[in-house]
CSV table of C-alpha atoms in Angstrom, one decimal:
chain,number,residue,atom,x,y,z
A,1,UNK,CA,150.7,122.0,87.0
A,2,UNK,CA,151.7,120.6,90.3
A,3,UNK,CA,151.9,116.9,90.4
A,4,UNK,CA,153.8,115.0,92.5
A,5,UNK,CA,153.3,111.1,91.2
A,6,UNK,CA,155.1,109.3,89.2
A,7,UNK,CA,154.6,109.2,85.6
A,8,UNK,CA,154.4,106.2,83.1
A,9,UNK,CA,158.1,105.4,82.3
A,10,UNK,CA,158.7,106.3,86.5
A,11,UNK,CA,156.3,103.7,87.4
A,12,UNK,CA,158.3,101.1,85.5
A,13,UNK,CA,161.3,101.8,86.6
A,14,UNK,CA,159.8,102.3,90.4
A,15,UNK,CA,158.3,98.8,90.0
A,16,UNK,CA,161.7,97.1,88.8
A,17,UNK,CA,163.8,98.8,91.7
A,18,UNK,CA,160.8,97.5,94.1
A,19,UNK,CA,161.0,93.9,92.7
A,20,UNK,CA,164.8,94.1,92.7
A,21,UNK,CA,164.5,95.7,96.7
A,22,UNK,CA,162.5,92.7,97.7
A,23,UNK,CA,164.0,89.9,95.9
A,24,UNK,CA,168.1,90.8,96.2
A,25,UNK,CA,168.3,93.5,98.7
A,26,UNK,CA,166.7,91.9,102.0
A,27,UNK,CA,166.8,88.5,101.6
A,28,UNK,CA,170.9,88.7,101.9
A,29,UNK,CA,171.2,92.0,103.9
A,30,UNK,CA,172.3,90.5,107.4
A,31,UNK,CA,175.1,88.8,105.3
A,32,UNK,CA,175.8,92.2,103.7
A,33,UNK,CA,176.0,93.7,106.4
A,34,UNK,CA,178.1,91.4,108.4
A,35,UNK,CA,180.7,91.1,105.3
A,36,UNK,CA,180.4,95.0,105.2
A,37,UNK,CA,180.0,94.7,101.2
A,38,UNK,CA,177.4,93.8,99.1
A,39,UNK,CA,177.6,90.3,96.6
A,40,UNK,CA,179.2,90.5,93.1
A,41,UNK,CA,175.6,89.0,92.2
A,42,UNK,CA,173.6,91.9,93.2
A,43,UNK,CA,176.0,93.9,91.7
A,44,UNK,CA,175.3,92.6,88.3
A,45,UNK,CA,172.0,92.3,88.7
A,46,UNK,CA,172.1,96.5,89.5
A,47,UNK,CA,174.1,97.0,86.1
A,48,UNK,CA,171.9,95.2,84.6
A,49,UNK,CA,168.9,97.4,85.2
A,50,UNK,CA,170.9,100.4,84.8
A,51,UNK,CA,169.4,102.5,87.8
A,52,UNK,CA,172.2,104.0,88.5
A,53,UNK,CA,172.3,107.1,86.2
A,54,UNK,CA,168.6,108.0,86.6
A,55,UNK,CA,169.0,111.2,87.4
A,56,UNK,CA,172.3,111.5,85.5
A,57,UNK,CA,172.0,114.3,82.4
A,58,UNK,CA,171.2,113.1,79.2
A,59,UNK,CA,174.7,114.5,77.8
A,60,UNK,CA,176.4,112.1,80.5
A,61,UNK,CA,174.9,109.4,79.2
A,62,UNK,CA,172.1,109.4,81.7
A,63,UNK,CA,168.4,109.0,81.8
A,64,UNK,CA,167.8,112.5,82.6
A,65,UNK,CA,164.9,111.9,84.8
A,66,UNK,CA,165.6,114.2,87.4
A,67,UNK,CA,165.7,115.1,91.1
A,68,UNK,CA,162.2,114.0,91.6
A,69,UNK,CA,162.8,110.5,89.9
A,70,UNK,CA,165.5,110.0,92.2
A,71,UNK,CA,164.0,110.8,95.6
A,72,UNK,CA,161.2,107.9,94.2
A,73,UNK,CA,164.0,105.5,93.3
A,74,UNK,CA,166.1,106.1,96.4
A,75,UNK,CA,163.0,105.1,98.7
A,76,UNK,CA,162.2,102.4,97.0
A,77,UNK,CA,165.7,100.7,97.3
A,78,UNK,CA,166.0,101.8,101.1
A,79,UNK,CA,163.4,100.2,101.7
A,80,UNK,CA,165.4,97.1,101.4
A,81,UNK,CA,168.5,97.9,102.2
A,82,UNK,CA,169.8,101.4,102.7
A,83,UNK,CA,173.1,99.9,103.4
A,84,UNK,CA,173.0,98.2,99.7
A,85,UNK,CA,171.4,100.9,98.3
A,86,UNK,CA,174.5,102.9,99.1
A,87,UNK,CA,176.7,100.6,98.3
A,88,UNK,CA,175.4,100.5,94.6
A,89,UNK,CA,175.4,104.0,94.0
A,90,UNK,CA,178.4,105.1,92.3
A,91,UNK,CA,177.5,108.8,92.8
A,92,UNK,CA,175.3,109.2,95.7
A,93,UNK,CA,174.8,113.3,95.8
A,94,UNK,CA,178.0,113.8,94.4
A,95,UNK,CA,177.4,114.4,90.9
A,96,UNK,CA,175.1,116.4,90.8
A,97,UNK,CA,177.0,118.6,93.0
A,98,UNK,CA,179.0,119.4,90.6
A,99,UNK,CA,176.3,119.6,88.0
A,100,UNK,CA,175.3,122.5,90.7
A,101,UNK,CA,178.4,124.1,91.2
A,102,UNK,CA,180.4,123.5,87.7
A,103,UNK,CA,177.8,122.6,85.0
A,104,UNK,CA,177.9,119.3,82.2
A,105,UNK,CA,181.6,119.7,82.3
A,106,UNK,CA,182.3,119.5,85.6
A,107,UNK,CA,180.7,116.9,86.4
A,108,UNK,CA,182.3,115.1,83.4
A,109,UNK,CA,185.6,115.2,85.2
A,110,UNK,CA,183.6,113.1,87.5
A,111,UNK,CA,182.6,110.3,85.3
A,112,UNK,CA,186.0,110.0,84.8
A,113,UNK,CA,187.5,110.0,87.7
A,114,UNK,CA,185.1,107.1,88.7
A,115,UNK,CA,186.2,105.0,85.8
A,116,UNK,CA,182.4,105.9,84.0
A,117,UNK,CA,181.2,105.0,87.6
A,118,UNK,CA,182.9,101.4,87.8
A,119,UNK,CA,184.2,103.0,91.3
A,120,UNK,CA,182.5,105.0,94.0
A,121,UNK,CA,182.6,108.8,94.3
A,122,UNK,CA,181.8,110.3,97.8
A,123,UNK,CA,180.3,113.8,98.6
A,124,UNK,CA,181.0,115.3,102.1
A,125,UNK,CA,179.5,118.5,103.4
A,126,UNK,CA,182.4,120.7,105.0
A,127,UNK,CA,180.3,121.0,108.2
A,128,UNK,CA,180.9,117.2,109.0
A,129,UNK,CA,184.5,117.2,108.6
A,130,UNK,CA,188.0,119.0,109.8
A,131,UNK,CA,189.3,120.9,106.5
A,132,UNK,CA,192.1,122.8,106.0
A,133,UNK,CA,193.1,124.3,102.4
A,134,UNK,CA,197.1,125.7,101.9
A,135,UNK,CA,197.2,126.7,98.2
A,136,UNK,CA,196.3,123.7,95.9
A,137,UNK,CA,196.3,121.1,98.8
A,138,UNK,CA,193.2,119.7,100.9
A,139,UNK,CA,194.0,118.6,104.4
A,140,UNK,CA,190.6,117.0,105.9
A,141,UNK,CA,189.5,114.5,108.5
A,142,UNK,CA,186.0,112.8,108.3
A,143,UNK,CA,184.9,111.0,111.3
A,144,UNK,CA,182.9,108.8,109.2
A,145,UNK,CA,181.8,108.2,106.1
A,146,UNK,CA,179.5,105.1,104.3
A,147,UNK,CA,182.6,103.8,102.6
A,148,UNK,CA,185.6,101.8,102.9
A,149,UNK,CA,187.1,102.7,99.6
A,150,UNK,CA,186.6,105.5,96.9
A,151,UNK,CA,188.0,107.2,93.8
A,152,UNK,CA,187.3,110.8,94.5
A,153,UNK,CA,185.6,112.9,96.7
A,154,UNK,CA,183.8,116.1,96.8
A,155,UNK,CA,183.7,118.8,98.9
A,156,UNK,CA,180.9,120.7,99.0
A,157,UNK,CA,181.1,124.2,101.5
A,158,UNK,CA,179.3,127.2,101.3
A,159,UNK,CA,181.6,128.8,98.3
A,160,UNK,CA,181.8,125.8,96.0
A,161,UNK,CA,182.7,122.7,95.3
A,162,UNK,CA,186.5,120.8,95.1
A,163,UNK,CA,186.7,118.1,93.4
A,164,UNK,CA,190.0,115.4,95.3
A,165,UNK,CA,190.9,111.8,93.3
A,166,UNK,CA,193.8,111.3,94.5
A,167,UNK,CA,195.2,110.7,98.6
A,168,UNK,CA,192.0,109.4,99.9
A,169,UNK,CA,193.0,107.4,103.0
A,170,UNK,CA,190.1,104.8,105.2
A,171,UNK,CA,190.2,103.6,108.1
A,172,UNK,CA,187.6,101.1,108.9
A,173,UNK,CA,186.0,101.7,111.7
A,174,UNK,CA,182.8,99.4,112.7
A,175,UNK,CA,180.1,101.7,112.9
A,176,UNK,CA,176.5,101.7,114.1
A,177,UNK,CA,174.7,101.2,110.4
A,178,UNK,CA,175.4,101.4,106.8
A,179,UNK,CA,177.7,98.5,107.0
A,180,UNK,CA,176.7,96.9,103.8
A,181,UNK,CA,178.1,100.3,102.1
A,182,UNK,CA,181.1,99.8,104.7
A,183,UNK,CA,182.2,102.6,107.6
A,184,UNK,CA,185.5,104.7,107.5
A,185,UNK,CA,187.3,107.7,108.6
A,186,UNK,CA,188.2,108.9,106.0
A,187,UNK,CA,191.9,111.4,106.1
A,188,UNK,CA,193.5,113.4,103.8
A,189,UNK,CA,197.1,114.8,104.1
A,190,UNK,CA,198.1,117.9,101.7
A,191,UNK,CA,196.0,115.9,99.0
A,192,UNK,CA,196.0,117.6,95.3
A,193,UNK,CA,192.8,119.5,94.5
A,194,UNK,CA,191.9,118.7,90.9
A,195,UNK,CA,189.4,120.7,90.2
A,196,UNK,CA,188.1,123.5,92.1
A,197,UNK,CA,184.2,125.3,91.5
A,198,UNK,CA,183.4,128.5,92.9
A,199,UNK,CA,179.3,129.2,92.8
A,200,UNK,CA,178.0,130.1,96.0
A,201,UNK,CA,174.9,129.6,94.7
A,202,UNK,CA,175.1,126.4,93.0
A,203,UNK,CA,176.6,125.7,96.6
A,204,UNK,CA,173.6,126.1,98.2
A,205,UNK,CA,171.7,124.2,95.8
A,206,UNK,CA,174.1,120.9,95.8
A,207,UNK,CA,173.7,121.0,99.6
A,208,UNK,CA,169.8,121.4,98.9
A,209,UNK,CA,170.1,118.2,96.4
A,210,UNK,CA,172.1,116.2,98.7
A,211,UNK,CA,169.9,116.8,101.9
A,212,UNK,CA,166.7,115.3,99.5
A,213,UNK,CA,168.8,112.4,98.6
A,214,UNK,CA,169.5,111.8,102.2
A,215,UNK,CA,166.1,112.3,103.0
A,216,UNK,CA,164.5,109.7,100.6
A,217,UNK,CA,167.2,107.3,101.9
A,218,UNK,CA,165.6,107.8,105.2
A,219,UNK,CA,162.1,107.7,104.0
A,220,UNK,CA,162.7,104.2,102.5
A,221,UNK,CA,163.9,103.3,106.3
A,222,UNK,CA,161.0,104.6,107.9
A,223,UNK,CA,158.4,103.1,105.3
A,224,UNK,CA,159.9,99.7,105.8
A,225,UNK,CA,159.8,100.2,110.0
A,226,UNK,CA,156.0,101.3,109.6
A,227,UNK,CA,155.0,98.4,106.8
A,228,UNK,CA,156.9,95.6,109.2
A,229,UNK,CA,155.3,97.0,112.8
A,230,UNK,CA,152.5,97.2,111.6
A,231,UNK,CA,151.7,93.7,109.9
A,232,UNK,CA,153.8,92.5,112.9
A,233,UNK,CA,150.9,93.8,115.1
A,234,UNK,CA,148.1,92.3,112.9
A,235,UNK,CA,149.8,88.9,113.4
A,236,UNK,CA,150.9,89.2,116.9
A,237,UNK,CA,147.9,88.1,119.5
A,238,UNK,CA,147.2,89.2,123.0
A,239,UNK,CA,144.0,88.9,125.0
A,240,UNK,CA,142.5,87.4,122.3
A,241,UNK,CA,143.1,89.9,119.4
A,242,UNK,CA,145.7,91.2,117.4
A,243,UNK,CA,147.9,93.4,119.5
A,244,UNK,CA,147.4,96.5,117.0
A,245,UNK,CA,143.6,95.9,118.1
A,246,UNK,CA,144.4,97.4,120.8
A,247,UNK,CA,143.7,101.1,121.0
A,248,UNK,CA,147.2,102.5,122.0
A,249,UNK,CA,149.2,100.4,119.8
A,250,UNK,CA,146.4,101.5,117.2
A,251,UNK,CA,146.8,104.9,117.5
A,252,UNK,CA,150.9,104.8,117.3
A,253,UNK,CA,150.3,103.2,114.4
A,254,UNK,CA,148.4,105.5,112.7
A,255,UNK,CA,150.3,108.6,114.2
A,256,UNK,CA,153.7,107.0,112.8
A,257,UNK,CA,152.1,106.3,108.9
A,258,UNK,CA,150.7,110.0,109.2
A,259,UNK,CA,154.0,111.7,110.5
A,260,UNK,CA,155.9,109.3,107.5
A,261,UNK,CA,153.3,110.5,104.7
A,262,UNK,CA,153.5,114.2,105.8
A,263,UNK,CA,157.5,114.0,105.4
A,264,UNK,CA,157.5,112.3,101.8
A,265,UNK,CA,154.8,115.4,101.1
A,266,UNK,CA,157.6,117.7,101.9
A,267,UNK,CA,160.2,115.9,100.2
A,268,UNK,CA,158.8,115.5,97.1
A,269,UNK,CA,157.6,118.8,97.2
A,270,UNK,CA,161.1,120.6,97.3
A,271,UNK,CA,162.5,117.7,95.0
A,272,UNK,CA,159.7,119.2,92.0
A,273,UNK,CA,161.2,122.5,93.2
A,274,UNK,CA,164.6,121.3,91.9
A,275,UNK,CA,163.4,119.7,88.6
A,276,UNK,CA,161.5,122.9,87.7
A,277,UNK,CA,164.4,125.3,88.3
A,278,UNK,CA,163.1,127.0,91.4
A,279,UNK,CA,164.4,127.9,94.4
A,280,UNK,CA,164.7,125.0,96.8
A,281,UNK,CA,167.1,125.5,99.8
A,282,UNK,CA,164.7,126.5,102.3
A,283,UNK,CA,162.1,123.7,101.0
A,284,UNK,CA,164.9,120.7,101.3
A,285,UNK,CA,166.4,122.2,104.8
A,286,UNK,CA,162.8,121.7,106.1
A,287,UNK,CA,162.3,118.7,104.5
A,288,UNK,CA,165.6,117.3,105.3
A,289,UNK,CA,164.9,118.6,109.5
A,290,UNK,CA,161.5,117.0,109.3
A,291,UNK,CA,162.7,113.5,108.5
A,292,UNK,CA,165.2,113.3,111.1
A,293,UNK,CA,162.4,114.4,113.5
A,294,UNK,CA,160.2,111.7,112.5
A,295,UNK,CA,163.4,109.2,112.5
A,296,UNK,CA,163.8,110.2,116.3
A,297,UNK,CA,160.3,109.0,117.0
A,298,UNK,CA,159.4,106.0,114.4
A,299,UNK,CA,162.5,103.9,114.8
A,300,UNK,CA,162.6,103.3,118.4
A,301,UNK,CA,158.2,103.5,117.5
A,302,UNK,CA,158.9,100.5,115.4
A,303,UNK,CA,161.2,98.5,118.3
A,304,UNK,CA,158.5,99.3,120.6
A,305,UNK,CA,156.1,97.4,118.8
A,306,UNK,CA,157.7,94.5,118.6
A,307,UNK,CA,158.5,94.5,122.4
A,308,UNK,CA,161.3,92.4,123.2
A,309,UNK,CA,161.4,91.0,119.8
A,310,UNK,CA,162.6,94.7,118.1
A,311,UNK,CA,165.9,93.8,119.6
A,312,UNK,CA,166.6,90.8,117.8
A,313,UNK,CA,168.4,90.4,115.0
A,314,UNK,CA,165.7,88.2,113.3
A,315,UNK,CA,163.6,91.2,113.0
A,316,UNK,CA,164.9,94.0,110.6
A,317,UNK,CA,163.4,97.1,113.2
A,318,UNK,CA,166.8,97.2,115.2
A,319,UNK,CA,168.5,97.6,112.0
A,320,UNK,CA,166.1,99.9,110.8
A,321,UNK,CA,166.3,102.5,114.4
A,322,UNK,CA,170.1,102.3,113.6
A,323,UNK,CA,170.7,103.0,110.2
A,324,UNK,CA,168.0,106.2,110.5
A,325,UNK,CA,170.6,107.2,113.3
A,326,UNK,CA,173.9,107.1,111.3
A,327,UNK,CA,172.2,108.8,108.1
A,328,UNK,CA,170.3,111.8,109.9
A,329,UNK,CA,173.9,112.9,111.2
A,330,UNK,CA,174.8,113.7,107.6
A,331,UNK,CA,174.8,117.2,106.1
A,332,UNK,CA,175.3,119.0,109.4
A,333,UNK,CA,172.5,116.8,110.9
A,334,UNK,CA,169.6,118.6,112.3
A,335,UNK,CA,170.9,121.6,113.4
A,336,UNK,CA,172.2,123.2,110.4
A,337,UNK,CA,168.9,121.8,108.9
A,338,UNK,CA,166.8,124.6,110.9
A,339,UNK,CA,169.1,127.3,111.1
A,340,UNK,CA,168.9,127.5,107.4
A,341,UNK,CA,165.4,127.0,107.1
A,342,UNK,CA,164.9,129.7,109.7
A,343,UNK,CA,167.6,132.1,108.4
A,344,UNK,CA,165.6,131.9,105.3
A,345,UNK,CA,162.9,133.2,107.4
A,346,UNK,CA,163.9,135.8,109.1
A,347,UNK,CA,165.3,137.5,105.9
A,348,UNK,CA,161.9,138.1,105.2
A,349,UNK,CA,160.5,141.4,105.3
A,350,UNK,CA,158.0,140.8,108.5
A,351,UNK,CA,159.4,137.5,110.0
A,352,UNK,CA,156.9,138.0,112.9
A,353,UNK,CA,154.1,138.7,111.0
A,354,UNK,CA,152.5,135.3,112.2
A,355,UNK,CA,152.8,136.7,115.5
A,356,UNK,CA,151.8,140.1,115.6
A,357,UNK,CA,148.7,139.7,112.9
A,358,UNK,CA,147.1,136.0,113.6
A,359,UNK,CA,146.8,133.1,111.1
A,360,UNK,CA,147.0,134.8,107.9
């Protein structure tokens, strides 16, 4: 059976990470973001509800909810603040990279690492950074990363997975978004690998995993940027009537909800992929490609809206546009998205058949 919505239990918990989005996440977020750090209080209100480990194994000590589970959480919180939402994730992908590339164990040596996820663990995809292996040692520059501090990292390339938790160095630097998770370039010098995974496959899948994790980040973004512009143009009068009365505003509206409902589709799709075992590389490349498309187009969609005002601080779209920005440059950004969505294509046995035969 293919379904897609949430069950039961996942409603709960989706309605809990909503209330806790609403109430603790935006009211503060300019302060977040200006202090580069999230509150002490929201962080004991997050350990409180235990969200954390949702899609942790059930042998970690986890819920054991799955990929899907997560991709619902993660929007929910970005909607928010994405910023936050980082912030109080103590794995992010990077767990279950190593779930991917090493199995139960491997992503025990994780846990702790992270002090049982009292500190932050970072994943970075080789094609974002400088790396350069000599024996046992990791040498790697990362331009930027959502952090300011960390107890391990792993790297993720297309043979495996290396786990580093020692010689992480940050430098702040101020960044365009994410600031409530902080902003750093991050350096290592000849730092100690502790534990290396070699899976090529399981490779490919931790990159698929962290793309849809990424993804449903950005899908909280863009949800929040359509919900705001739109009541913003219900409110907002000209000539008489609402603004969004108005039939071009109506119709960029509509095109941006459409566009942010066929993404989640996708999303979702390859996230179900994941729980049930299948393959999913292809399915999260697209996915992951098709929500920086519509981030290209939505955030400035949402400023635009708001004329003038979508530049102001008092209004969250100008945050929204930027943070889309920073996170769609993750995982190799859009590029690597398509060429190994299409690479998966043409390895089929009549690529062109589209082409040559019609609509089949």
């Amino acid at each position: 059976m293919f379904d897609l919505e949430p069950d039961d239990e996942l409603a709960l918990v989706l309605e809990t990470a909503r209330r806790l989005a609403r109430d603790e996440l935006v009211p503060p977020m300019r302060t977040h973001e200006a202090e580069r750090s999230i509150s002490k209080a929201l962080s004991a209100s997050w350990d409180e509800v235990g969200l954390s480990t949702l899609d942790v194994p059930i042998e970690l000590d986890g819920a054991g909810m799955g990929c899907l589970a997560r991709v619902h959480l993660n929007e929910a919180l970005a909607e928010g603040d994405v910023g936050a939402a980082i912030a109080l994730d103590p794995y992010g992908p990077a767990l279950v990279a190593l779930l991917e590339t090493g199995g139960t164990d491997a992503a025990r040596t994780l846990v702790e690492a992270t002090d049982g996820g009292t500190r932050r663990a970072l994943y970075v995809d080789a094609r974002d950074a400088v790396v350069r292996e000599d024996g046992n040692r990791l040498t790697l520059d990362v331009a930027w990363v959502a952090a300011e501090d960390a107890a391990a990292l792993v790297l993720v390339d297309d043979a495996g997975a290396r786990l580093v938790a020692e010689g992480l160095s940050f430098d702040p630097v101020r960044g365009a978004g994410l600031r409530a998770a902080g902003g750093a370039r991050l350096r290592l010098e000849g730092a100690p690998i502790a534990h290396r995974f070699e899976n090529p496959d399981g490779a490919a899948r931790a990159r698929a995993r962290a793309r849809l994790h990424t993804a449903s980040l950005l899908l909280g973004i863009l949800s929040a940027t359509c919900s705001f512009s739109a009541d913003y143009a219900q409110e907002r009068q000209a000539f008489g009537r609402p603004i969004a009365h108005h039939q071009a505003l109506a119709f960029l509206i509509t095109d941006m909800r459409i566009a942010l409902d066929a993404a989640r589709l996708v999303v979702h799709e390859a996230a179900w992929r994941v729980d049930q075992g299948l393959p999913c590389e292809t399915e999260a490349a697209s996915a992951w490609a098709e929500c920086i498309e519509i981030a290209r187009t939505l955030g400035p969609n949402g400023v635009q809206i708001l004329g003038g005002h979508g530049f102001m601080a008092d209004y969250p779209v100008e945050k929204h546009m930027r943070e889309a920005r920073a996170l769609s440059l993750l995982h190799g950004g859009f590029d690597a998205a398509i060429e190994d969505a299409g690479r998966a294509l043409v390895a089929t046995a009549s690529p062109l058949a589209l082409g040559q035969e019609g609509a089949l």
